[in-house]
Amino acid sequence: MSHLHQDKKVLNRVKRLKGQIHAIEEALNDQSSSCISVLQQVAAIKGAVNGLMNELIEQHLTEHVIKDTQAVDEAELQEFLKLLKRYS
């Protein structure tokens, strides 16, 4: 996936994840933080990781799997990506 180093969108997602993880670390060190707020932060990270995974899979499909294919059914590809996002 050498093309990923050029993708600002993916890099920004990773930077946001780093910030979210840092926020959880800070919350765990703060005795006034509630369990619920930490759990909400973890849930947000889980969603962000799923979004990152979907983005990487989509890029992999378009850059490596179907790039050299002659007949790409764009509607079928979009339906597959929609299905993938629904179940991840």
GROMACS .gro file of C-alpha atoms in nm:
model
   88
    1MET     CA    1   0.000   0.000   0.000
    2SER     CA    2   0.270   0.243  -0.095
    3HIS     CA    3   0.009   0.490  -0.221
    4LEU     CA    4  -0.118   0.546   0.135
    5HIS     CA    5   0.166   0.774   0.238
    6GLN     CA    6   0.022   1.032  -0.002
    7ASP     CA    7  -0.332   1.012   0.137
    8LYS     CA    8  -0.396   1.302   0.374
    9LYS     CA    9  -0.741   1.168   0.462
   10VAL     CA   10  -0.600   0.843   0.601
   11LEU     CA   11  -0.318   1.022   0.782
   12ASN     CA   12  -0.566   1.264   0.939
   13ARG     CA   13  -0.779   0.973   1.061
   14VAL     CA   14  -0.474   0.817   1.226
   15LYS     CA   15  -0.380   1.147   1.389
   16ARG     CA   16  -0.732   1.183   1.530
   17LEU     CA   17  -0.712   0.829   1.666
   18LYS     CA   18  -0.383   0.911   1.835
   19GLY     CA   19  -0.546   1.213   1.997
   20GLN     CA   20  -0.843   1.007   2.112
   21ILE     CA   21  -0.620   0.741   2.264
   22HIS     CA   22  -0.417   1.009   2.440
   23ALA     CA   23  -0.741   1.152   2.581
   24ILE     CA   24  -0.831   0.812   2.725
   25GLU     CA   25  -0.489   0.783   2.884
   26GLU     CA   26  -0.538   1.125   3.042
   27ALA     CA   27  -0.886   1.032   3.161
   28LEU     CA   28  -0.755   0.715   3.322
   29ASN     CA   29  -0.499   0.921   3.512
   30ASP     CA   30  -0.765   1.167   3.627
   31GLN     CA   31  -0.951   1.039   3.931
   32SER     CA   32  -1.248   1.262   3.857
   33SER     CA   33  -1.317   1.092   3.521
   34SER     CA   34  -1.624   0.874   3.516
   35CYS     CA   35  -1.633   0.522   3.381
   36ILE     CA   36  -1.912   0.624   3.143
   37SER     CA   37  -1.707   0.902   2.985
   38VAL     CA   38  -1.411   0.667   2.934
   39LEU     CA   39  -1.641   0.404   2.781
   40GLN     CA   40  -1.786   0.667   2.547
   41GLN     CA   41  -1.435   0.762   2.438
   42VAL     CA   42  -1.349   0.397   2.375
   43ALA     CA   43  -1.669   0.355   2.171
   44ALA     CA   44  -1.571   0.660   1.964
   45ILE     CA   45  -1.229   0.507   1.899
   46LYS     CA   46  -1.389   0.179   1.798
   47GLY     CA   47  -1.601   0.365   1.543
   48ALA     CA   48  -1.301   0.559   1.418
   49VAL     CA   49  -1.095   0.241   1.375
   50ASN     CA   50  -1.383   0.082   1.183
   51GLY     CA   51  -1.397   0.389   0.959
   52LEU     CA   52  -1.022   0.370   0.900
   53MET     CA   53  -1.047   0.000   0.818
   54ASN     CA   54  -1.329   0.065   0.570
   55GLU     CA   55  -1.128   0.340   0.403
   56LEU     CA   56  -0.821   0.117   0.373
   57ILE     CA   57  -1.024  -0.174   0.233
   58GLU     CA   58  -1.191   0.055  -0.021
   59GLN     CA   59  -0.857   0.194  -0.130
   60HIS     CA   60  -0.706  -0.153  -0.152
   61LEU     CA   61  -0.994  -0.273  -0.368
   62THR     CA   62  -0.977   0.022  -0.605
   63GLU     CA   63  -0.596   0.045  -0.621
   64HIS     CA   64  -0.496  -0.321  -0.628
   65VAL     CA   65  -0.783  -0.564  -0.674
   66ILE     CA   66  -0.999  -0.413  -0.947
   67LYS     CA   67  -0.753  -0.165  -1.099
   68ASP     CA   68  -0.649  -0.399  -1.378
   69THR     CA   69  -0.992  -0.552  -1.429
   70GLN     CA   70  -1.149  -0.472  -1.764
   71ALA     CA   71  -1.514  -0.489  -1.664
   72VAL     CA   72  -1.581  -0.321  -1.331
   73ASP     CA   73  -1.946  -0.290  -1.237
   74GLU     CA   74  -1.935   0.041  -1.046
   75ALA     CA   75  -2.283  -0.006  -0.902
   76GLU     CA   76  -2.193  -0.352  -0.770
   77LEU     CA   77  -1.870  -0.216  -0.620
   78GLN     CA   78  -2.059   0.062  -0.442
   79GLU     CA   79  -2.316  -0.187  -0.313
   80PHE     CA   80  -2.036  -0.408  -0.178
   81LEU     CA   81  -1.869  -0.112  -0.005
   82LYS     CA   82  -2.203  -0.008   0.147
   83LEU     CA   83  -2.254  -0.362   0.276
   84LEU     CA   84  -1.902  -0.371   0.416
   85LYS     CA   85  -1.959  -0.047   0.607
   86ARG     CA   86  -2.288  -0.173   0.747
   87TYR     CA   87  -2.135  -0.485   0.900
   88SER     CA   88  -1.808  -0.353   1.030
   0.00000   0.00000   0.00000
